[in-house]
Amino acid sequence: MNNPLTKQFQAHDQYALGKRCIAFCQESAPFSALYHAVLALSCQRRAGGCFQPGRGTAWKPFKIAFCHYPKIISSKETLVHAQAIFARNTSFVQIDKSLTTQAARIVQVLGLNRAMYEGENMDLCQRVFWVAYELEKTQSFICDRDSILVDSNISIPAPQIPEAVFDGFDYFRGLCCLSRLLSNAQSSLFAISATLVPENTLVTSIDAFEVDLERWKDSIIDHFRPGSNLQANVMGSLFMESKLKINFHYYSAVIALARLKLSILTEDLIQKRQETEKRLLLASRVIIDLTRYIDVKTSTPIWILLSVPLSAIFILFDFVIHNPSHTETKSNIALLGVGAGYFCGVEFSWDGRLQFSLLSDLAQIARDYIQGLDDGTAARIMQPSQPCDGDTRAQPRLQDVICRQANVSYPSMRDQPQEYGAINENSYISSENTSIFLTESGFPDAFDLTNLFADDVSSYIDSFTTDFSHGTDSIFPDL
């Protein structure tokens, strides 16, 4: 498990440090996978990782650990089987969901959720279960997937881990509580059965979950609470990393609940819609601002590195375009530039394999479009009109601005024109017509920018990382 706060491997220290380590790895495939996963994760955290497959000191032990994966899922489950599974980093990101699901399946088969330890260390079993629970539940919520862990069948408490306590705040238990809250929201609000619930009842349920989310936030100490200032002088420390994860978990949940609420609120509930839009805008702004604290390295979870910042950038861009007269338009455009700069750094770290620097075009598109409105050359937003034939008084449409950037043509975004200064009440809802976000002349083949609204972007990394089509032996060159 890729979690720096948990020491799940104490029972096997005698093997790892003793002379029988190599022999024991040969005898036990699960232990060999565990041993090499620990080595690989340690290499990653000590600048031994690389975003390109086959490079860096961490890739070879990752390969060895992964080669044992078929034996892990096909043999009789033990505690070591669950410990040996790694997830939540750029290594083998294509099967990250499968790895996390297998870990959750194993701990449930072992009965760890029912306090069935069978001679194993109780504290160690509780740690393994709740790490698997936190990973599986948060991933299910982020990726909108069904969870295989049943909350009603859990009878063990979350253990207290001294290494995970920061100035009196139990980080691990805090994440477990949030994971339980997200699990309830997933099953109540985002399940298929929720579509049969009356809209008023569903809005009431969303309000209740928002209250619970705020209670969880308020239970955290002040200097660790989401929204508090991050200390730049501890950047790169375990405290900074943990606090950043807490912030991203919280604000991604705020975004998910707000977007769901906006999709079902009727047009006559103006005040409630505006309050929800304000929460969504604030969460997006905070996430983009927090990108300056993200350590761009291979051990950083993909959802922090790419998914959540991408969603925040597109939400902010959508708001700027549909609400150009908003009082914070200029600062929002500046934040778009901040986000674009962050992704330029990600592209540099990725050696240009993912062309995220093209997101800087979004900031320029928004800036040019707003400038055209401020100059008095447009009275309506996105109004269908005839192409400009030398008439400098013609209205600059958004698609015209984009065409000058990407040299492509775009259909009108709305069937009806919108008055300048008016607020589109559906500005945050993912529209079926998202053609304004296409930049066909810049992104690699089969890289559809519109789908980056989704919280899971592992499928976009597949073609740029590891190729499994020729078996595991072709994944890495010999190091």
CSV table of C-alpha atoms in Angstrom, one decimal:
chain,number,residue,atom,x,y,z
A,1,MET,CA,0.0,0.0,0.0
A,2,ASN,CA,1.4,3.4,-0.9
A,3,ASN,CA,0.9,5.1,2.4
A,4,PRO,CA,3.9,6.6,4.2
A,5,LEU,CA,2.1,6.9,7.5
A,6,THR,CA,1.5,3.2,8.1
A,7,LYS,CA,4.0,0.6,9.1
A,8,GLN,CA,2.4,-2.6,8.0
A,9,PHE,CA,5.5,-4.6,7.7
A,10,GLN,CA,6.7,-5.0,11.3
A,11,ALA,CA,5.9,-8.7,11.4
A,12,HIS,CA,8.4,-9.4,8.6
A,13,ASP,CA,11.3,-7.1,9.7
A,14,GLN,CA,13.3,-10.1,10.9
A,15,TYR,CA,13.2,-11.6,7.4
A,16,ALA,CA,14.0,-8.3,5.6
A,17,LEU,CA,16.9,-7.6,7.8
A,18,GLY,CA,18.2,-11.1,8.3
A,19,LYS,CA,20.4,-13.3,6.1
A,20,ARG,CA,17.4,-15.4,5.0
A,21,CYS,CA,15.8,-12.5,3.2
A,22,ILE,CA,16.7,-13.7,-0.3
A,23,ALA,CA,15.8,-17.3,0.4
A,24,PHE,CA,12.5,-16.3,2.0
A,25,CYS,CA,11.7,-14.2,-1.1
A,26,GLN,CA,12.3,-17.3,-3.3
A,27,GLU,CA,10.0,-19.4,-1.0
A,28,SER,CA,7.1,-16.9,-0.7
A,29,ALA,CA,5.9,-15.0,-3.7
A,30,PRO,CA,3.6,-12.7,-1.6
A,31,PHE,CA,6.6,-11.8,0.7
A,32,SER,CA,8.8,-11.2,-2.3
A,33,ALA,CA,6.2,-8.8,-3.7
A,34,LEU,CA,5.9,-7.1,-0.4
A,35,TYR,CA,9.6,-6.8,0.0
A,36,HIS,CA,10.2,-5.3,-3.5
A,37,ALA,CA,7.2,-3.1,-3.2
A,38,VAL,CA,8.6,-1.5,-0.1
A,39,LEU,CA,12.0,-1.1,-1.8
A,40,ALA,CA,10.3,0.5,-4.9
A,41,LEU,CA,8.2,2.9,-2.8
A,42,SER,CA,11.2,3.9,-0.8
A,43,CYS,CA,13.1,4.6,-4.0
A,44,GLN,CA,10.3,6.7,-5.3
A,45,ARG,CA,10.1,8.8,-2.2
A,46,ARG,CA,13.9,9.4,-2.4
A,47,ALA,CA,13.9,10.8,-5.9
A,48,GLY,CA,14.5,7.4,-7.4
A,49,GLY,CA,11.3,7.4,-9.5
A,50,CYS,CA,10.8,8.5,-13.1
A,51,PHE,CA,7.6,9.2,-15.0
A,52,GLN,CA,9.0,7.3,-18.0
A,53,PRO,CA,8.7,3.5,-17.9
A,54,GLY,CA,12.0,1.7,-17.5
A,55,ARG,CA,13.9,4.6,-16.0
A,56,GLY,CA,14.8,5.3,-12.4
A,57,THR,CA,15.9,2.9,-9.7
A,58,ALA,CA,12.3,2.2,-8.6
A,59,TRP,CA,11.1,0.6,-11.8
A,60,LYS,CA,13.0,-2.7,-11.4
A,61,PRO,CA,11.7,-3.6,-8.0
A,62,PHE,CA,8.2,-2.5,-9.1
A,63,LYS,CA,8.5,-4.9,-12.0
A,64,ILE,CA,9.5,-7.8,-9.7
A,65,ALA,CA,6.7,-7.0,-7.3
A,66,PHE,CA,4.1,-6.8,-10.1
A,67,CYS,CA,5.3,-10.1,-11.6
A,68,HIS,CA,4.1,-11.8,-8.4
A,69,TYR,CA,0.6,-10.3,-8.8
A,70,PRO,CA,-1.0,-13.3,-10.6
A,71,LYS,CA,0.2,-15.6,-7.8
A,72,ILE,CA,-1.2,-13.2,-5.2
A,73,ILE,CA,-4.7,-13.2,-6.6
A,74,SER,CA,-4.8,-16.9,-7.4
A,75,SER,CA,-3.4,-18.4,-4.2
A,76,LYS,CA,-4.9,-18.7,-0.7
A,77,GLU,CA,-5.3,-15.2,0.8
A,78,THR,CA,-3.1,-14.3,3.8
A,79,LEU,CA,-2.3,-11.0,5.5
A,80,VAL,CA,0.9,-10.7,3.5
A,81,HIS,CA,-1.2,-10.9,0.3
A,82,ALA,CA,-3.0,-7.7,1.2
A,83,GLN,CA,0.2,-6.0,2.4
A,84,ALA,CA,2.0,-6.8,-0.9
A,85,ILE,CA,-0.4,-4.8,-3.1
A,86,PHE,CA,0.7,-1.3,-4.0
A,87,ALA,CA,-1.4,1.5,-5.5
A,88,ARG,CA,-2.0,5.2,-5.9
A,89,ASN,CA,1.1,6.2,-7.8
A,90,THR,CA,2.2,6.5,-11.4
A,91,SER,CA,3.5,2.9,-11.5
A,92,PHE,CA,1.1,0.6,-13.3
A,93,VAL,CA,-1.6,3.3,-13.2
A,94,GLN,CA,-3.6,1.5,-15.8
A,95,ILE,CA,-4.6,-1.2,-13.3
A,96,ASP,CA,-4.6,0.9,-10.2
A,97,LYS,CA,-8.3,0.3,-9.7
A,98,SER,CA,-7.8,-3.4,-10.0
A,99,LEU,CA,-5.0,-3.4,-7.5
A,100,THR,CA,-7.0,-1.4,-4.9
A,101,THR,CA,-10.1,-3.6,-5.5
A,102,GLN,CA,-8.0,-6.8,-5.0
A,103,ALA,CA,-6.6,-5.4,-1.7
A,104,ALA,CA,-10.2,-4.7,-0.5
A,105,ARG,CA,-11.3,-8.1,-1.6
A,106,ILE,CA,-8.5,-9.9,0.3
A,107,VAL,CA,-9.1,-8.1,3.6
A,108,GLN,CA,-12.8,-8.9,3.3
A,109,VAL,CA,-12.1,-12.6,2.5
A,110,LEU,CA,-9.8,-12.8,5.5
A,111,GLY,CA,-12.6,-11.5,7.7
A,112,LEU,CA,-10.5,-8.6,9.0
A,113,ASN,CA,-13.7,-6.4,8.8
A,114,ARG,CA,-15.3,-8.9,11.3
A,115,ALA,CA,-12.3,-9.0,13.7
A,116,MET,CA,-11.3,-12.4,12.5
A,117,TYR,CA,-7.5,-12.3,13.0
A,118,GLU,CA,-6.7,-16.1,13.1
A,119,GLY,CA,-3.5,-15.7,15.2
A,120,GLU,CA,-2.3,-12.5,13.5
A,121,ASN,CA,-1.4,-9.4,15.3
A,122,MET,CA,-4.6,-7.5,16.0
A,123,ASP,CA,-3.1,-4.0,15.6
A,124,LEU,CA,-1.5,-5.0,12.4
A,125,CYS,CA,-4.7,-6.5,11.0
A,126,GLN,CA,-6.6,-3.3,11.9
A,127,ARG,CA,-4.1,-1.1,10.2
A,128,VAL,CA,-4.1,-3.2,7.0
A,129,PHE,CA,-7.9,-3.2,6.8
A,130,TRP,CA,-8.4,0.5,7.4
A,131,VAL,CA,-5.7,1.4,4.9
A,132,ALA,CA,-7.4,-0.8,2.3
A,133,TYR,CA,-10.7,0.8,3.3
A,134,GLU,CA,-9.5,4.3,2.9
A,135,LEU,CA,-7.9,3.6,-0.5
A,136,GLU,CA,-10.9,1.7,-1.9
A,137,LYS,CA,-13.6,4.1,-0.6
A,138,THR,CA,-11.9,7.3,-1.7
A,139,GLN,CA,-11.1,5.8,-5.1
A,140,SER,CA,-14.7,4.6,-5.5
A,141,PHE,CA,-16.0,8.1,-4.8
A,142,ILE,CA,-13.5,9.8,-7.0
A,143,CYS,CA,-14.0,7.5,-10.0
A,144,ASP,CA,-17.7,6.9,-9.4
A,145,ARG,CA,-17.3,3.1,-9.0
A,146,ASP,CA,-19.2,0.7,-6.8
A,147,SER,CA,-17.4,-0.3,-3.6
A,148,ILE,CA,-17.0,-3.9,-2.6
A,149,LEU,CA,-16.6,-3.2,1.1
A,150,VAL,CA,-19.9,-3.3,3.0
A,151,ASP,CA,-20.0,-0.7,5.7
A,152,SER,CA,-22.6,-2.5,7.7
A,153,ASN,CA,-20.3,-5.5,8.1
A,154,ILE,CA,-17.4,-3.6,9.7
A,155,SER,CA,-17.0,-4.3,13.4
A,156,ILE,CA,-13.4,-3.2,14.1
A,157,PRO,CA,-12.3,0.3,15.1
A,158,ALA,CA,-9.7,2.4,13.3
A,159,PRO,CA,-6.5,2.0,15.2
A,160,GLN,CA,-4.4,4.9,16.5
A,161,ILE,CA,-1.1,5.1,14.7
A,162,PRO,CA,1.4,7.4,16.6
A,163,GLU,CA,3.3,8.2,13.4
A,164,ALA,CA,0.1,9.6,11.9
A,165,VAL,CA,-0.6,12.1,14.7
A,166,PHE,CA,0.3,15.7,14.0
A,167,ASP,CA,0.1,18.1,16.9
A,168,GLY,CA,-2.8,16.3,18.4
A,169,PHE,CA,-4.6,15.6,15.1
A,170,ASP,CA,-5.0,11.9,14.2
A,171,TYR,CA,-4.5,12.1,10.4
A,172,PHE,CA,-5.2,8.4,9.8
A,173,ARG,CA,-8.5,8.3,11.8
A,174,GLY,CA,-9.5,11.6,10.2
A,175,LEU,CA,-9.2,10.0,6.7
A,176,CYS,CA,-11.0,6.9,7.9
A,177,CYS,CA,-14.0,9.1,9.1
A,178,LEU,CA,-14.0,11.0,5.8
A,179,SER,CA,-13.9,7.8,3.8
A,180,ARG,CA,-16.9,6.5,5.7
A,181,LEU,CA,-18.7,9.8,5.0
A,182,LEU,CA,-17.9,9.6,1.3
A,183,SER,CA,-19.0,6.0,1.2
A,184,ASN,CA,-22.4,6.9,2.5
A,185,ALA,CA,-22.7,9.7,0.0
A,186,GLN,CA,-21.7,7.4,-2.8
A,187,SER,CA,-24.4,4.9,-2.0
A,188,SER,CA,-27.1,7.4,-1.2
A,189,LEU,CA,-26.6,10.2,-3.8
A,190,PHE,CA,-24.6,8.8,-6.7
A,191,ALA,CA,-26.1,5.3,-7.0
A,192,ILE,CA,-28.6,4.4,-9.7
A,193,SER,CA,-31.3,4.2,-7.1
A,194,ALA,CA,-30.9,7.9,-6.3
A,195,THR,CA,-32.5,8.7,-9.7
A,196,LEU,CA,-35.8,7.4,-8.4
A,197,VAL,CA,-35.7,9.7,-5.4
A,198,PRO,CA,-37.8,12.9,-5.7
A,199,GLU,CA,-35.7,16.0,-6.3
A,200,ASN,CA,-36.7,17.8,-3.1
A,201,THR,CA,-35.7,14.7,-1.1
A,202,LEU,CA,-32.4,14.4,-2.9
A,203,VAL,CA,-31.6,18.1,-2.3
A,204,THR,CA,-32.4,17.6,1.4
A,205,SER,CA,-30.0,14.6,1.5
A,206,ILE,CA,-27.3,16.6,-0.2
A,207,ASP,CA,-27.7,19.4,2.3
A,208,ALA,CA,-27.4,16.9,5.1
A,209,PHE,CA,-24.1,15.5,3.7
A,210,GLU,CA,-22.8,19.0,3.3
A,211,VAL,CA,-23.5,19.6,7.0
A,212,ASP,CA,-21.7,16.4,7.9
A,213,LEU,CA,-18.8,17.3,5.7
A,214,GLU,CA,-18.5,20.7,7.5
A,215,ARG,CA,-18.7,19.0,10.9
A,216,TRP,CA,-15.8,16.7,9.8
A,217,LYS,CA,-13.9,19.8,8.7
A,218,ASP,CA,-14.5,21.6,12.0
A,219,SER,CA,-13.3,18.6,14.0
A,220,ILE,CA,-9.8,19.1,12.6
A,221,ILE,CA,-7.4,21.4,14.5
A,222,ASP,CA,-7.1,24.9,13.1
A,223,HIS,CA,-3.6,24.7,11.5
A,224,PHE,CA,-4.5,21.4,9.8
A,225,ARG,CA,-8.0,22.2,8.8
A,226,PRO,CA,-8.9,22.6,5.1
A,227,GLY,CA,-8.8,26.3,4.1
A,228,SER,CA,-6.1,27.2,6.6
A,229,ASN,CA,-2.8,28.7,5.4
A,230,LEU,CA,-0.2,26.2,4.3
A,231,GLN,CA,3.3,26.9,5.6
A,232,ALA,CA,5.8,27.1,2.8
A,233,ASN,CA,8.7,26.6,5.1
A,234,VAL,CA,7.7,22.9,5.7
A,235,MET,CA,7.1,22.2,2.0
A,236,GLY,CA,8.1,18.7,1.1
A,237,SER,CA,7.7,17.5,4.7
A,238,LEU,CA,5.3,14.7,5.8
A,239,PHE,CA,3.2,17.4,7.5
A,240,MET,CA,2.8,19.3,4.2
A,241,GLU,CA,2.0,16.2,2.2
A,242,SER,CA,-0.7,15.1,4.7
A,243,LYS,CA,-2.3,18.5,4.9
A,244,LEU,CA,-2.4,18.8,1.2
A,245,LYS,CA,-4.2,15.5,0.9
A,246,ILE,CA,-6.7,16.5,3.5
A,247,ASN,CA,-7.4,19.7,1.6
A,248,PHE,CA,-7.8,17.9,-1.8
A,249,HIS,CA,-10.1,15.3,-0.3
A,250,TYR,CA,-12.3,17.9,1.3
A,251,TYR,CA,-12.6,20.3,-1.7
A,252,SER,CA,-13.1,17.5,-4.2
A,253,ALA,CA,-16.0,16.3,-2.1
A,254,VAL,CA,-17.4,19.9,-2.1
A,255,ILE,CA,-17.1,20.0,-5.9
A,256,ALA,CA,-18.9,16.7,-6.3
A,257,LEU,CA,-21.8,17.6,-4.0
A,258,ALA,CA,-22.2,21.1,-5.4
A,259,ARG,CA,-22.3,19.9,-9.1
A,260,LEU,CA,-24.8,17.2,-8.2
A,261,LYS,CA,-27.0,19.8,-6.4
A,262,LEU,CA,-26.8,22.3,-9.3
A,263,SER,CA,-27.9,19.5,-11.7
A,264,ILE,CA,-31.2,19.1,-9.9
A,265,LEU,CA,-32.0,22.5,-8.5
A,266,THR,CA,-34.8,24.2,-10.4
A,267,GLU,CA,-34.4,27.6,-12.0
A,268,ASP,CA,-36.7,29.3,-9.5
A,269,LEU,CA,-34.4,28.6,-6.6
A,270,ILE,CA,-32.1,31.4,-7.4
A,271,GLN,CA,-30.7,32.0,-4.0
A,272,LYS,CA,-29.9,28.4,-3.3
A,273,ARG,CA,-28.3,28.0,-6.7
A,274,GLN,CA,-26.1,31.1,-6.2
A,275,GLU,CA,-25.0,29.8,-2.8
A,276,THR,CA,-24.1,26.4,-4.3
A,277,GLU,CA,-22.3,28.1,-7.2
A,278,LYS,CA,-20.3,30.2,-4.8
A,279,ARG,CA,-19.2,27.1,-2.9
A,280,LEU,CA,-18.2,25.4,-6.1
A,281,LEU,CA,-16.2,28.5,-7.3
A,282,LEU,CA,-14.4,28.8,-4.0
A,283,ALA,CA,-13.4,25.2,-4.0
A,284,SER,CA,-12.0,25.4,-7.5
A,285,ARG,CA,-10.1,28.6,-6.7
A,286,VAL,CA,-8.6,27.0,-3.6
A,287,ILE,CA,-7.5,23.9,-5.4
A,288,ILE,CA,-5.7,25.8,-8.2
A,289,ASP,CA,-4.0,28.0,-5.6
A,290,LEU,CA,-2.9,24.8,-3.8
A,291,THR,CA,-1.1,23.5,-6.9
A,292,ARG,CA,2.0,25.5,-5.9
A,293,TYR,CA,2.4,23.1,-3.0
A,294,ILE,CA,2.2,19.9,-5.0
A,295,ASP,CA,5.4,18.0,-5.2
A,296,VAL,CA,5.5,16.8,-8.8
A,297,LYS,CA,7.0,13.4,-8.3
A,298,THR,CA,6.1,9.8,-9.1
A,299,SER,CA,5.0,9.0,-5.6
A,300,THR,CA,2.3,11.7,-5.6
A,301,PRO,CA,-1.2,10.2,-6.2
A,302,ILE,CA,-2.5,10.8,-9.8
A,303,TRP,CA,-5.7,12.3,-8.5
A,304,ILE,CA,-3.8,15.0,-6.7
A,305,LEU,CA,-1.2,15.4,-9.5
A,306,LEU,CA,-3.7,15.7,-12.3
A,307,SER,CA,-7.4,14.8,-11.8
A,308,VAL,CA,-8.5,17.4,-9.2
A,309,PRO,CA,-6.5,20.3,-10.6
A,310,LEU,CA,-7.8,19.6,-14.1
A,311,SER,CA,-11.4,19.6,-12.9
A,312,ALA,CA,-10.9,22.9,-11.0
A,313,ILE,CA,-9.3,24.6,-14.1
A,314,PHE,CA,-12.2,23.7,-16.3
A,315,ILE,CA,-14.8,24.7,-13.8
A,316,LEU,CA,-13.1,28.1,-13.4
A,317,PHE,CA,-12.8,28.5,-17.1
A,318,ASP,CA,-16.5,27.7,-17.6
A,319,PHE,CA,-17.4,30.3,-14.9
A,320,VAL,CA,-15.3,33.0,-16.5
A,321,ILE,CA,-16.8,32.5,-19.9
A,322,HIS,CA,-20.4,32.5,-18.8
A,323,ASN,CA,-20.1,35.2,-16.1
A,324,PRO,CA,-17.7,37.8,-17.6
A,325,SER,CA,-19.1,40.6,-15.5
A,326,HIS,CA,-18.4,38.9,-12.2
A,327,THR,CA,-16.4,40.9,-9.7
A,328,GLU,CA,-13.7,38.3,-9.5
A,329,THR,CA,-13.2,37.8,-13.2
A,330,LYS,CA,-9.7,39.3,-13.3
A,331,SER,CA,-8.5,37.2,-10.4
A,332,ASN,CA,-10.1,34.1,-11.9
A,333,ILE,CA,-8.2,34.7,-15.1
A,334,ALA,CA,-5.0,35.1,-13.1
A,335,LEU,CA,-5.7,31.8,-11.4
A,336,LEU,CA,-6.2,30.1,-14.8
A,337,GLY,CA,-2.7,31.3,-15.5
A,338,VAL,CA,-1.5,29.8,-12.2
A,339,GLY,CA,-3.0,26.5,-13.1
A,340,ALA,CA,-1.5,26.6,-16.6
A,341,GLY,CA,1.9,27.3,-15.1
A,342,TYR,CA,1.5,24.3,-12.8
A,343,PHE,CA,0.7,22.0,-15.7
A,344,CYS,CA,3.6,23.3,-17.7
A,345,GLY,CA,5.8,22.1,-14.8
A,346,VAL,CA,4.0,18.7,-14.9
A,347,GLU,CA,4.7,18.5,-18.6
A,348,PHE,CA,8.4,19.3,-18.0
A,349,SER,CA,8.6,16.6,-15.3
A,350,TRP,CA,7.0,14.2,-17.8
A,351,ASP,CA,9.5,15.1,-20.5
A,352,GLY,CA,6.8,16.4,-22.7
A,353,ARG,CA,5.0,13.1,-23.0
A,354,LEU,CA,1.7,14.8,-21.9
A,355,GLN,CA,1.2,18.2,-23.5
A,356,PHE,CA,-0.5,19.9,-20.6
A,357,SER,CA,1.2,23.2,-21.4
A,358,LEU,CA,-1.6,23.6,-24.0
A,359,LEU,CA,-3.9,24.4,-21.1
A,360,SER,CA,-2.2,27.9,-21.1
A,361,ASP,CA,-4.4,28.5,-24.2
A,362,LEU,CA,-7.5,28.4,-21.9
A,363,ALA,CA,-6.2,31.3,-19.9
A,364,GLN,CA,-5.4,33.2,-23.1
A,365,ILE,CA,-8.8,32.4,-24.6
A,366,ALA,CA,-10.6,33.7,-21.5
A,367,ARG,CA,-8.4,36.8,-21.3
A,368,ASP,CA,-8.9,37.7,-25.0
A,369,TYR,CA,-12.7,37.0,-24.8
A,370,ILE,CA,-13.1,39.2,-21.7
A,371,GLN,CA,-10.9,41.9,-23.2
A,372,GLY,CA,-13.2,42.0,-26.3
A,373,LEU,CA,-16.2,42.5,-24.1
A,374,ASP,CA,-14.5,45.2,-22.0
A,375,ASP,CA,-13.5,47.1,-25.1
A,376,GLY,CA,-17.2,47.5,-25.9
A,377,THR,CA,-17.1,45.5,-29.1
A,378,ALA,CA,-19.6,43.0,-27.9
A,379,ALA,CA,-23.0,43.4,-26.3
A,380,ARG,CA,-23.9,39.7,-26.2
A,381,ILE,CA,-22.1,36.6,-25.2
A,382,MET,CA,-21.8,33.7,-27.6
A,383,GLN,CA,-24.5,35.1,-29.9
A,384,PRO,CA,-24.7,33.5,-33.3
A,385,SER,CA,-23.6,36.0,-35.9
A,386,GLN,CA,-22.2,36.2,-39.4
A,387,PRO,CA,-18.4,36.1,-39.9
A,388,CYS,CA,-16.7,39.4,-39.6
A,389,ASP,CA,-15.9,40.8,-43.1
A,390,GLY,CA,-13.8,43.7,-42.2
A,391,ASP,CA,-16.3,45.3,-39.9
A,392,THR,CA,-14.4,46.1,-36.7
A,393,ARG,CA,-17.7,46.6,-34.8
A,394,ALA,CA,-18.7,43.0,-35.2
A,395,GLN,CA,-19.3,41.0,-32.1
A,396,PRO,CA,-16.4,38.7,-31.1
A,397,ARG,CA,-17.9,35.3,-30.4
A,398,LEU,CA,-16.2,32.8,-28.1
A,399,GLN,CA,-15.8,30.3,-30.9
A,400,ASP,CA,-14.1,33.1,-33.0
A,401,VAL,CA,-11.6,33.6,-30.2
A,402,ILE,CA,-10.9,29.9,-30.0
A,403,CYS,CA,-10.5,29.6,-33.8
A,404,ARG,CA,-7.8,32.2,-33.7
A,405,GLN,CA,-6.0,30.1,-31.0
A,406,ALA,CA,-6.5,26.6,-32.5
A,407,ASN,CA,-7.4,27.3,-36.1
A,408,VAL,CA,-10.5,25.2,-35.9
A,409,SER,CA,-14.2,25.9,-36.1
A,410,TYR,CA,-16.7,25.5,-33.4
A,411,PRO,CA,-20.5,25.4,-33.3
A,412,SER,CA,-22.5,27.8,-31.1
A,413,MET,CA,-22.5,26.8,-27.5
A,414,ARG,CA,-26.1,27.8,-26.8
A,415,ASP,CA,-29.3,27.9,-28.9
A,416,GLN,CA,-30.3,31.1,-27.3
A,417,PRO,CA,-28.2,34.2,-26.8
A,418,GLN,CA,-27.4,35.5,-23.3
A,419,GLU,CA,-27.3,39.1,-22.3
A,420,TYR,CA,-23.9,40.6,-21.3
A,421,GLY,CA,-23.6,40.5,-17.5
A,422,ALA,CA,-26.2,37.8,-17.0
A,423,ILE,CA,-25.3,34.7,-15.0
A,424,ASN,CA,-26.0,31.4,-16.5
A,425,GLU,CA,-27.4,29.3,-13.8
A,426,ASN,CA,-26.1,26.1,-15.3
A,427,SER,CA,-22.6,27.4,-15.6
A,428,TYR,CA,-21.1,24.6,-13.5
A,429,ILE,CA,-23.0,21.7,-14.9
A,430,SER,CA,-21.0,19.5,-17.3
A,431,SER,CA,-22.8,20.3,-20.6
A,432,GLU,CA,-23.2,17.8,-23.3
A,433,ASN,CA,-21.8,20.4,-25.7
A,434,THR,CA,-18.3,20.9,-24.5
A,435,SER,CA,-16.8,21.8,-27.9
A,436,ILE,CA,-15.3,25.0,-26.5
A,437,PHE,CA,-12.7,22.9,-24.7
A,438,LEU,CA,-11.3,21.1,-27.8
A,439,THR,CA,-7.9,22.1,-29.0
A,440,GLU,CA,-7.5,19.6,-31.8
A,441,SER,CA,-4.4,21.1,-33.2
A,442,GLY,CA,-2.4,20.7,-30.1
A,443,PHE,CA,-3.1,17.5,-28.2
A,444,PRO,CA,-1.8,14.1,-29.1
A,445,ASP,CA,-3.9,11.7,-31.1
A,446,ALA,CA,-6.8,10.2,-29.2
A,447,PHE,CA,-6.4,12.7,-26.3
A,448,ASP,CA,-9.8,14.2,-25.8
A,449,LEU,CA,-9.7,17.2,-23.6
A,450,THR,CA,-13.4,17.1,-23.0
A,451,ASN,CA,-13.2,13.9,-21.0
A,452,LEU,CA,-10.8,15.5,-18.6
A,453,PHE,CA,-13.9,16.7,-16.7
A,454,ALA,CA,-13.9,13.2,-15.2
A,455,ASP,CA,-12.1,12.7,-11.9
A,456,ASP,CA,-10.1,9.7,-13.2
A,457,VAL,CA,-7.5,10.3,-15.8
A,458,SER,CA,-5.6,7.1,-15.7
A,459,SER,CA,-6.9,6.1,-19.1
A,460,TYR,CA,-5.2,9.1,-20.7
A,461,ILE,CA,-1.9,8.0,-19.2
A,462,ASP,CA,-2.1,4.5,-20.6
A,463,SER,CA,-0.6,5.3,-24.0
A,464,PHE,CA,2.2,7.3,-22.4
A,465,THR,CA,3.4,4.9,-19.7
A,466,THR,CA,3.5,1.2,-19.6
A,467,ASP,CA,2.4,-1.1,-22.5
A,468,PHE,CA,1.1,-4.4,-21.3
A,469,SER,CA,0.3,-5.8,-24.7
A,470,HIS,CA,3.5,-7.8,-24.9
A,471,GLY,CA,3.5,-9.2,-21.4
A,472,THR,CA,5.3,-8.0,-18.3
A,473,ASP,CA,8.8,-8.9,-19.6
A,474,SER,CA,8.6,-6.0,-22.1
A,475,ILE,CA,7.6,-3.4,-19.6
A,476,PHE,CA,11.1,-2.5,-18.5
A,477,PRO,CA,14.5,-2.8,-20.1
A,478,ASP,CA,17.1,-4.4,-17.9
A,479,LEU,CA,18.5,-1.9,-15.5
